[in-house]
Coordinates of C-alpha atoms in Angstrom, one line a residue:
M1 CA -13.8 14.9 -27.9
V2 CA -13.5 12.8 -24.8
T3 CA -13.3 9.2 -25.7
Q4 CA -16.0 6.8 -24.6
V5 CA -14.3 3.5 -24.3
G6 CA -16.5 0.6 -25.1
A7 CA -14.4 -1.3 -27.6
I8 CA -10.8 -2.1 -28.3
S9 CA -10.5 0.0 -31.5
R10 CA -12.5 3.0 -32.6
T11 CA -12.2 5.9 -35.0
V12 CA -12.3 9.4 -33.4
Q13 CA -11.9 13.0 -34.6
E14 CA -9.6 15.4 -32.8
P15 CA -11.3 18.3 -31.0
D16 CA -10.1 20.8 -33.6
N17 CA -11.4 18.7 -36.5
S18 CA -7.9 18.4 -37.8
A19 CA -7.6 14.7 -38.1
V20 CA -9.4 11.4 -37.9
A21 CA -7.5 8.5 -36.4
T22 CA -8.1 4.9 -35.3
R23 CA -7.2 4.4 -31.6
H24 CA -6.6 1.2 -29.8
E25 CA -7.8 1.5 -26.2
L26 CA -8.6 -0.6 -23.2
A27 CA -12.1 -1.8 -23.0
M28 CA -13.8 -0.4 -19.9
P29 CA -17.0 1.3 -19.0
G30 CA -17.4 5.0 -18.5
T31 CA -15.4 7.9 -19.9
V32 CA -11.6 8.0 -20.1
R33 CA -9.7 11.3 -19.6
Y34 CA -6.0 12.0 -19.8
V35 CA -3.8 14.2 -17.7
S36 CA -0.3 15.6 -18.5
S37 CA 1.6 18.5 -17.0
V38 CA 3.8 18.4 -20.1
T39 CA 1.3 18.8 -22.8
G40 CA -1.9 19.5 -20.9
S41 CA -4.3 22.5 -20.7
S42 CA -6.7 23.6 -18.0
S43 CA -9.5 23.6 -20.6
G44 CA -8.8 20.0 -21.7
P45 CA -10.8 18.5 -23.3
G46 CA -8.9 15.4 -21.8
T47 CA -7.9 13.5 -24.9
V48 CA -4.4 12.0 -25.3
G49 CA -3.5 14.8 -27.7
T50 CA -5.0 17.6 -25.5
P51 CA -5.0 16.3 -21.9
Y52 CA -5.9 18.2 -18.8
A53 CA -3.0 19.8 -17.0
T54 CA -3.8 18.6 -13.5
V55 CA -5.5 15.6 -12.0
D56 CA -8.1 17.7 -10.2
Q57 CA -9.2 19.3 -13.5
A58 CA -10.0 15.8 -14.8
I59 CA -11.7 14.8 -11.6
N60 CA -14.0 17.8 -11.8
E61 CA -15.2 16.7 -15.2
S62 CA -15.7 13.0 -14.2
A63 CA -18.7 10.9 -13.1
A64 CA -19.0 7.6 -11.3
G65 CA -17.3 4.8 -13.2
D66 CA -14.9 7.0 -15.2
T67 CA -11.2 6.5 -15.6
I68 CA -8.4 9.0 -15.5
F69 CA -5.0 8.1 -17.0
V70 CA -2.1 10.3 -15.8
L71 CA 0.6 10.2 -18.4
E72 CA 4.3 9.5 -17.9
G73 CA 6.4 12.4 -16.7
H74 CA 3.4 14.2 -15.1
T75 CA 4.3 16.4 -12.1
E76 CA 2.2 18.4 -9.7
D77 CA 2.9 20.4 -6.5
I78 CA 0.3 20.2 -3.7
T79 CA 0.1 23.1 -1.3
L80 CA -3.4 22.7 0.2
A81 CA -6.1 20.1 0.7
T82 CA -8.1 21.4 -2.2
E83 CA -5.8 20.8 -5.2
F84 CA -6.1 17.0 -5.7
V85 CA -9.5 15.9 -4.4
P86 CA -10.8 12.4 -5.4
D87 CA -14.4 13.0 -4.4
V88 CA -16.2 11.2 -7.3
A89 CA -17.5 7.7 -6.5
G90 CA -16.1 4.8 -8.5
L91 CA -13.4 6.9 -10.1
K92 CA -10.2 5.2 -11.3
I93 CA -7.0 7.4 -11.3
I94 CA -4.2 5.4 -12.8
G95 CA -0.6 6.6 -13.3
L96 CA 1.4 5.4 -16.3
G97 CA 5.1 4.8 -16.3
R98 CA 7.7 3.2 -14.0
G99 CA 10.3 4.5 -11.7
A100 CA 11.1 8.2 -12.2
R101 CA 8.6 8.2 -15.1
R102 CA 5.7 7.7 -12.8
P103 CA 3.4 10.6 -12.1
T104 CA 5.1 12.5 -9.2
I105 CA 3.1 14.5 -6.7
T106 CA 5.2 16.9 -4.5
F107 CA 3.9 18.3 -1.3
D108 CA 5.5 21.8 -0.8
E109 CA 3.6 23.0 2.3
T110 CA 2.7 21.4 5.7
T111 CA -1.0 21.8 4.8
G112 CA -0.7 19.8 1.6
N113 CA -3.1 16.8 1.6
I114 CA -5.0 14.5 -0.7
P115 CA -8.4 13.8 0.8
I116 CA -10.0 10.7 -0.8
S117 CA -13.8 10.8 -0.1
G118 CA -15.2 9.2 -3.2
A119 CA -16.5 5.7 -2.4
G120 CA -14.8 3.0 -4.5
T121 CA -11.9 5.3 -5.7
L122 CA -8.9 3.5 -7.1
L123 CA -5.6 5.4 -7.0
E124 CA -2.7 3.5 -8.7
N125 CA 0.9 3.9 -9.5
F126 CA 1.9 7.3 -8.1
L127 CA 5.0 8.6 -6.4
F128 CA 4.5 11.2 -3.6
T129 CA 7.4 13.2 -2.1
I130 CA 8.1 16.5 -0.4
S131 CA 10.2 19.6 -1.0
G132 CA 10.8 23.0 0.6
T133 CA 11.8 22.1 4.2
K134 CA 8.3 21.2 5.1
D135 CA 6.9 18.5 7.4
V136 CA 3.6 17.5 5.9
V137 CA 0.9 16.9 8.6
I138 CA -1.0 14.2 6.7
G139 CA -0.2 13.2 3.1
I140 CA -3.2 11.2 2.2
T141 CA -6.5 11.0 4.1
I142 CA -9.0 8.3 3.3
T143 CA -12.7 8.7 4.3
G144 CA -14.5 7.0 1.4
A145 CA -15.7 3.4 1.7
D146 CA -14.2 0.8 -0.5
V147 CA -11.2 2.9 -1.5
K148 CA -8.1 1.1 -2.9
L149 CA -4.5 2.4 -3.1
K150 CA -2.5 0.3 -5.5
D151 CA 1.3 0.4 -6.1
I152 CA 2.0 3.7 -4.5
E153 CA 5.2 5.1 -3.0
L154 CA 5.7 7.9 -0.4
R155 CA 9.3 9.0 -0.2
E156 CA 10.7 11.5 2.3
A157 CA 13.3 13.8 0.9
A158 CA 15.4 15.0 3.8
A159 CA 15.5 15.2 7.6
T160 CA 13.4 18.4 7.4
D161 CA 11.1 17.2 4.6
Q162 CA 9.0 14.5 6.1
F163 CA 5.5 13.2 6.6
V164 CA 4.1 13.3 10.1
D165 CA 1.4 10.8 9.3
A166 CA 1.9 9.7 5.7
I167 CA -1.5 8.0 5.2
S168 CA -4.4 8.2 7.6
I169 CA -7.4 5.9 7.2
S170 CA -10.3 7.7 8.9
T171 CA -14.0 7.6 9.6
G172 CA -16.1 6.2 6.8
A173 CA -13.3 4.2 5.2
A174 CA -14.8 0.7 5.6
R175 CA -13.3 -2.0 3.5
C176 CA -10.4 0.1 2.5
E177 CA -7.6 -1.8 0.7
I178 CA -3.9 -0.9 0.3
D179 CA -2.1 -3.3 -2.0
G180 CA 1.5 -2.3 -2.8
Y181 CA 2.7 0.5 -0.6
K182 CA 6.4 1.5 -0.4
F183 CA 7.4 4.1 2.2
T184 CA 11.0 5.2 2.4
G185 CA 11.7 7.4 5.4
V186 CA 14.6 9.4 6.6
V187 CA 16.7 8.3 9.5
A188 CA 17.5 11.0 12.1
G189 CA 14.6 13.1 10.9
D190 CA 12.5 15.5 12.9
A191 CA 8.8 14.6 12.3
T192 CA 7.6 11.2 11.2
Q193 CA 5.1 9.5 13.5
T194 CA 3.9 6.7 11.3
A195 CA 3.7 5.6 7.7
L196 CA 0.1 4.4 8.1
L197 CA -2.4 5.4 10.8
M198 CA -5.7 3.8 11.6
A199 CA -7.1 6.1 14.3
V200 CA -10.8 5.0 14.1
A201 CA -12.6 1.6 14.2
L202 CA -12.7 0.1 10.7
D203 CA -14.3 -3.0 9.3
G204 CA -12.8 -5.2 6.6
L205 CA -9.5 -3.3 6.3
V206 CA -7.0 -5.0 3.9
L207 CA -3.3 -4.3 4.0
K208 CA -1.2 -6.2 1.5
N209 CA 2.4 -6.0 0.1
L210 CA 3.8 -3.2 2.3
W211 CA 7.5 -2.3 2.4
I212 CA 8.0 0.4 5.0
V213 CA 11.3 1.6 6.4
G214 CA 12.0 4.7 8.4
E215 CA 12.4 6.3 11.8
F216 CA 9.0 6.4 13.4
A217 CA 8.0 8.2 16.6
T218 CA 5.1 5.8 17.2
A219 CA 5.2 2.8 14.9
A220 CA 5.7 2.0 11.2
V221 CA 2.0 1.0 11.1
E222 CA -0.2 2.2 14.0
G223 CA -3.8 1.3 14.8
T224 CA -5.2 3.1 17.8
A225 CA -8.8 1.9 17.5
A226 CA -10.3 -1.6 17.4
C227 CA -10.8 -2.9 13.9
T228 CA -12.9 -5.9 12.9
R229 CA -12.1 -8.6 10.3
M230 CA -8.8 -7.0 9.4
F231 CA -6.6 -8.8 6.8
M232 CA -2.8 -8.3 6.6
E233 CA -0.5 -10.1 4.2
N234 CA 3.1 -9.6 3.2
L235 CA 3.9 -6.7 5.6
N236 CA 7.7 -6.0 5.7
L237 CA 8.2 -3.2 8.3
Q238 CA 11.5 -1.8 9.6
Q239 CA 11.8 0.7 12.5
E240 CA 15.0 2.7 12.4
G241 CA 14.2 4.9 15.3
T242 CA 15.4 4.6 18.9
V243 CA 11.9 3.7 20.0
D244 CA 10.9 0.1 19.6
P245 CA 7.4 -0.3 18.1
V246 CA 7.1 -1.5 14.6
L247 CA 3.5 -2.7 14.3
T248 CA 0.9 -1.5 16.8
I249 CA -2.7 -2.8 16.6
H250 CA -5.4 -2.2 19.1
A251 CA -5.9 -5.0 21.7
N252 CA -9.4 -5.6 20.5
T253 CA -8.7 -5.8 16.8
T254 CA -9.7 -9.0 15.1
G255 CA -8.5 -10.5 11.9
V256 CA -5.7 -12.4 10.2
G257 CA -2.0 -11.7 9.6
V258 CA -0.1 -13.7 7.0
N259 CA 3.7 -13.4 6.4
I260 CA 4.3 -10.5 8.7
N261 CA 8.0 -9.5 9.1
L262 CA 9.0 -6.9 11.6
G263 CA 12.4 -5.5 12.4
N264 CA 13.9 -2.8 14.7
I265 CA 17.3 -1.6 15.7
T266 CA 16.9 -2.4 19.4
A267 CA 19.5 -4.5 21.1
D268 CA 17.6 -5.8 24.2
D269 CA 14.9 -8.2 25.1
A270 CA 12.4 -5.5 26.1
G271 CA 12.7 -3.7 22.8
F272 CA 12.4 -7.0 20.9
L273 CA 9.0 -7.7 22.5
A274 CA 7.9 -4.1 22.0
A275 CA 8.2 -4.4 18.2
L276 CA 4.6 -5.8 18.1
T277 CA 1.6 -4.6 20.0
A278 CA -1.5 -6.7 19.4
S279 CA -3.4 -9.5 21.0
N280 CA -4.5 -13.1 20.5
K281 CA -7.6 -11.8 18.8
V282 CA -5.6 -11.7 15.6
Q283 CA -4.7 -15.0 14.0
W284 CA -1.1 -15.1 12.8
F285 CA 0.4 -17.2 10.1
G286 CA 4.1 -16.6 9.5
L287 CA 4.9 -13.8 12.1
K288 CA 8.6 -13.0 12.5
I289 CA 10.4 -10.4 14.5
T290 CA 14.1 -9.5 14.2
N291 CA 16.3 -7.0 15.9
A292 CA 19.8 -5.5 15.6
Q293 CA 21.3 -8.3 17.8
G294 CA 20.1 -10.9 15.5
M295 CA 17.4 -12.1 17.9
H296 CA 14.5 -13.5 16.0
A297 CA 11.3 -15.4 16.8
G298 CA 8.2 -16.6 15.1
E299 CA 4.6 -17.2 16.0
E300 CA 5.6 -20.3 18.0
A301 CA 7.4 -18.3 20.6
I302 CA 5.8 -14.8 20.5
P303 CA 2.4 -15.7 22.1
A304 CA 4.0 -17.0 25.2
A305 CA 6.5 -14.2 25.4
K306 CA 3.6 -11.7 25.0
G307 CA 1.5 -13.4 27.6
W308 CA -1.2 -14.6 25.2
A309 CA -2.3 -17.5 27.3
S310 CA -4.4 -19.3 24.7
G311 CA -2.3 -18.5 21.7
P312 CA -3.7 -17.0 18.5
A313 CA -7.5 -17.1 18.3
Q314 CA -9.8 -17.5 15.4
I315 CA -11.0 -14.5 13.5
A316 CA -14.1 -12.9 15.0

């Protein structure tokens, strides 16, 4: 049976009627299902003892408010955009384990993609990587409102195994939140444009606790459309490419940036200033830029250097 979790302890019978046991579980609403590529089966039924073999099998059996726990050591290969599809509203998909024991999702074709369309989806504690000499066009696409990514890592494997756009936040993704995103790119690679792309106007976007390093053709984080009420906190971004941009935000984006640290390998004034593209419509608290020469500046000097006549403005 699939466990309905409404109490800390409960007595359940295994699906084959072989045993009755008391389980201690997290108290949460909805139905809990489990996934493991090690011990799982395509037929489930999704208990700890008989989990599903893939995340999508569990998603297909889920309803709004349910939780999927992906067990330690789970691995999956993603070839298309139809193999890991979080399209159920309010679904929590939580990976268990730390480091190499986290659930690991490997993209092995350029067309591999995880499209998150379910409103209110939580995706937490996963490692995503690449194999097979493939440059993945987009790793994760977010179109659902109120989606949250928590403590995830995207890791490039080699100069020919890269993400073009690692994460794309797209139309419909209002109030998206990314909290805890580590991206480790490859220097001297052949593909990566950006670790995070906002190509459409978004309201209420939250970016927190980002550690992004790599060689980016456009910028580590790139916003090409005007966003409103954007909040950024603890962004640590390092550009290792010969181009200069690190953080690029549309000139009409409004919001707040707190503790933003940008670095690039440029060794000239022009490149130093090009690390940040934004405007005085974002209010900055603790903005720092550093380059390979050791040049550094904070929010006291940057507005004048960028030609922001009135300095940082209030959030609009």
